[in-house]
Short mmCIF file of C-alpha atoms in Angstrom, two decimals:
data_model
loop_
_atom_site.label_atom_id
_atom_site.label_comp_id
_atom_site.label_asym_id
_atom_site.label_seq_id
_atom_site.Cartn_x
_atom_site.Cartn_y
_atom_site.Cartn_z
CA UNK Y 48 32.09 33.29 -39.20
CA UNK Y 49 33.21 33.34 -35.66
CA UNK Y 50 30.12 35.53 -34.72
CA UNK Y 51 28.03 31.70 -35.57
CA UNK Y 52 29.63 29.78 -32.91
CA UNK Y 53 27.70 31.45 -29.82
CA UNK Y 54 24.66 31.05 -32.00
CA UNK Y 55 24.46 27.07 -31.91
CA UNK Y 56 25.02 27.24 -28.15
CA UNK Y 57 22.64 29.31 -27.33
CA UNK Y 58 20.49 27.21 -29.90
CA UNK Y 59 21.58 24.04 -27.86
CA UNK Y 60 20.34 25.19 -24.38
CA UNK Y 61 17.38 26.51 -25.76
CA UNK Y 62 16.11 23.52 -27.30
CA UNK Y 63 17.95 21.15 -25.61
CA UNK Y 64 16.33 22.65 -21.88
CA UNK Y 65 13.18 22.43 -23.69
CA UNK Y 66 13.47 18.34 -24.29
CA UNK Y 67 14.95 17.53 -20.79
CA UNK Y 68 11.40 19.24 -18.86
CA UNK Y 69 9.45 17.45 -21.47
CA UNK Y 70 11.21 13.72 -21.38
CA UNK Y 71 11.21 14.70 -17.62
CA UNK Y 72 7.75 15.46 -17.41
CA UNK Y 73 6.95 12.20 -19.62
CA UNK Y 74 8.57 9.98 -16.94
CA UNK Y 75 6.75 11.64 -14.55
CA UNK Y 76 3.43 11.40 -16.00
CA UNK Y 77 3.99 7.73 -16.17
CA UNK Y 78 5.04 7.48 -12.67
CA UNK Y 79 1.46 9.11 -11.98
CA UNK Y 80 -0.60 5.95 -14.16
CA UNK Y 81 1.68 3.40 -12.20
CA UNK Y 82 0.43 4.87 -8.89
CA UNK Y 83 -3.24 5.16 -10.20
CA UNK Y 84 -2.62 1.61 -11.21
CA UNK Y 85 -1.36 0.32 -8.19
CA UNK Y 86 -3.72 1.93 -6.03
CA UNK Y 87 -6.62 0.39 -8.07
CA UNK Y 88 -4.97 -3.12 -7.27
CA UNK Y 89 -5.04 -2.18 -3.33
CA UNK Y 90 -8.25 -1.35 -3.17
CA UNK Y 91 -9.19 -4.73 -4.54
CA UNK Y 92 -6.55 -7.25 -2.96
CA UNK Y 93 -8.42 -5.42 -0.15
CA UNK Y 94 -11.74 -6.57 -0.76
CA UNK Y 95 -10.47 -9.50 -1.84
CA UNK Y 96 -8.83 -10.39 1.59
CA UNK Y 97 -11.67 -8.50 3.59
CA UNK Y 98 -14.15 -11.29 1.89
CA UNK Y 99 -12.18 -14.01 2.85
CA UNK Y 100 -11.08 -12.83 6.61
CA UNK Y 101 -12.41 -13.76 9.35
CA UNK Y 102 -14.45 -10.43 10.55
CA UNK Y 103 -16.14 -12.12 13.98
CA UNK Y 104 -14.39 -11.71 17.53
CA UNK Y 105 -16.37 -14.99 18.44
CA UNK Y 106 -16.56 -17.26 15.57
CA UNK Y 107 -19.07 -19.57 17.54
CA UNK Y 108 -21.71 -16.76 17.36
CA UNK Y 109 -22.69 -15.39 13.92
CA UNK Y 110 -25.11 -12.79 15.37
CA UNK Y 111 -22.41 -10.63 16.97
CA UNK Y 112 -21.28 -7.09 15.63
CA UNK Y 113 -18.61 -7.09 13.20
CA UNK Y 114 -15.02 -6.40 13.28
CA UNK Y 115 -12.66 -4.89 10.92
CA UNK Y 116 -9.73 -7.03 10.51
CA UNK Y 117 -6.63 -4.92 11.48
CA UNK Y 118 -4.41 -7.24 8.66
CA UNK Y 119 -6.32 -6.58 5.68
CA UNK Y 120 -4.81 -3.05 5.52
CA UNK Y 121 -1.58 -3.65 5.87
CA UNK Y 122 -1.47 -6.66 3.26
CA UNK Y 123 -3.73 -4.72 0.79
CA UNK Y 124 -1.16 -1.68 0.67
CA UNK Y 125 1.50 -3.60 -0.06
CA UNK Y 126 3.35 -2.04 3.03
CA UNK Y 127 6.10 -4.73 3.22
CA UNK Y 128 7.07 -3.91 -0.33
CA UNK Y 129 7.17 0.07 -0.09
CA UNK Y 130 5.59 0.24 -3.55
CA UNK Y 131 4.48 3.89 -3.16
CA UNK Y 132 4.76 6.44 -0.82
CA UNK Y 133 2.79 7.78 2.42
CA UNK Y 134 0.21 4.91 1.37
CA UNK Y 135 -0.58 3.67 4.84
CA UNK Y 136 -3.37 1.10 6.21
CA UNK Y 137 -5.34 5.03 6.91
CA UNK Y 138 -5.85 5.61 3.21
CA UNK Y 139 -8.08 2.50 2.97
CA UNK Y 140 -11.57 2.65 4.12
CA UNK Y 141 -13.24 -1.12 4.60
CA UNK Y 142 -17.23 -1.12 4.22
CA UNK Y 143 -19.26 -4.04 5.27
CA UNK Y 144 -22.99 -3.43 3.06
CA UNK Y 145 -26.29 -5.17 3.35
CA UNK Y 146 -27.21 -5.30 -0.59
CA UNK Y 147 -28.79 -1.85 -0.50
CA UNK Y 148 -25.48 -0.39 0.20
CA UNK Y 149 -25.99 0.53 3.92
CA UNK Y 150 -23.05 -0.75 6.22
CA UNK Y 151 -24.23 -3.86 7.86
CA UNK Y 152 -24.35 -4.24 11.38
CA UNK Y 153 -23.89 -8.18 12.23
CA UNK Y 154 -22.33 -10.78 10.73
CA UNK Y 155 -25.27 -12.29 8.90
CA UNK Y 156 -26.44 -9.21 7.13
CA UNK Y 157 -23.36 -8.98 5.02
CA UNK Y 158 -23.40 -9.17 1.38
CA UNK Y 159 -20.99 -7.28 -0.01
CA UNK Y 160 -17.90 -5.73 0.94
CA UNK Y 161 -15.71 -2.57 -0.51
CA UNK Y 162 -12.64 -1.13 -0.16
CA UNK Y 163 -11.90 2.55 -1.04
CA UNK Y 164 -8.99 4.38 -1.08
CA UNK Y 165 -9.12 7.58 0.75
CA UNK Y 166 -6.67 10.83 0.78
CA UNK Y 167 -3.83 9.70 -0.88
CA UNK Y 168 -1.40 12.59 -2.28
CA UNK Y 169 0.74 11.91 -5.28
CA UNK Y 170 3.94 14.78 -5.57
CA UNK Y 171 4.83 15.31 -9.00
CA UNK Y 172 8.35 15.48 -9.42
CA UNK Y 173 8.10 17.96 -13.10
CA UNK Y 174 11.42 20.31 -12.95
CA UNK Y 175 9.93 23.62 -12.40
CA UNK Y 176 6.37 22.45 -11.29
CA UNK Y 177 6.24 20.78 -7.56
CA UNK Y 178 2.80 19.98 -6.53
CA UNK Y 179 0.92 17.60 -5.06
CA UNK Y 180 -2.30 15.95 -6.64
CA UNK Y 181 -4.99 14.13 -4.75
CA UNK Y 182 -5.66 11.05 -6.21
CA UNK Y 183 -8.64 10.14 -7.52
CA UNK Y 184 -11.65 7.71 -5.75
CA UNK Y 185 -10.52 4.12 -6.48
CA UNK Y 186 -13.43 1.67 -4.76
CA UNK Y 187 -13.75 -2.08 -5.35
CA UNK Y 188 -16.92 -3.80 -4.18
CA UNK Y 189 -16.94 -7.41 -4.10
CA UNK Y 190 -19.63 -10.28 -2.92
CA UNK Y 191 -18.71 -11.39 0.30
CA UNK Y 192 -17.41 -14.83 0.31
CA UNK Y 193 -16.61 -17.23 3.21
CA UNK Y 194 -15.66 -13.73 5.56
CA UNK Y 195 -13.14 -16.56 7.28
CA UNK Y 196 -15.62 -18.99 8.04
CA UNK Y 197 -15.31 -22.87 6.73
CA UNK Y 198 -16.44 -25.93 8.08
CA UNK Y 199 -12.73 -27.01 9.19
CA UNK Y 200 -10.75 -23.84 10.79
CA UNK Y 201 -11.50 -19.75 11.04
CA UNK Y 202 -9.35 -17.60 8.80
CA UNK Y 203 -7.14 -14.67 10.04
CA UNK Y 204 -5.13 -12.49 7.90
#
């Protein structure tokens, strides 16, 4: 009988190692759909905001080039809250389209807009298993709205 007490020890690590990595790796997993998830809600708060920003350096003169408002990325990341690491106003690429899709060139030739989110890394934290994934392409493209313009005031973000 005293040769069965090392037995449910070793038993104990053994299985007991085994559940930690996998409720670890669980956790970690969902930490991986909460980024996915939050990065599809940057890339369309940034569409969102880049519709309804004013985009012209003159607002008088709708014919001039376009802008890309400096603001939008910073709101759209959500960079005052921190909510996920190394996402910075770089990982977010802002696209001003005619409707075929090619990036419009003045202010009048805008009909949609889209926001992608570019080069973000996610570390997995699994016991055992660092690495880093890329994340995969989230895009939002939106119908261009007012782009800042109303009949009382510009808007800025």
């Amino acid at each position: 009988m005293k040769f069965n007490r090392g037995v449910y020890t070793v038993e104990f690590a053994i299985v007991g190692s085994l559940f930690f990595l996998l409720f670890l790796a669980v956790i970690e997993i969902s930490r991986l759909m909460f980024t996915w998830n939050v990065l599809t809600e940057v890339s369309r708060k940034g569409a969102r905001l880049a519709s309804v920003c004013n985009i012209l350096d003159d607002p008088g003169n709708d014919s001039q080039t376009i802008t890309l408002p400096t603001g939008v990325a910073n709101l759209a990341s959500f960079a005052d809250m921190n909510m996920l690491p190394n996402l910075t106003g770089s990982n977010l690429r802002l696209s001003y389209l005619n409707l075929d899709g090619t990036n419009a060139t003045n202010f009048t030739d805008v009909v949609l807009v889209r926001v992608e989110i570019i080069n973000y890394q996610h570390k997995l934290l699994i016991p055992g298993a660092y690495f880093t994934l890329n994340s995969p392409s989230f895009s939002t493209t939106i119908p261009r709205e007012s782009l800042g313009v109303s009949p009382f005031a510009y808007t800025d973000c």
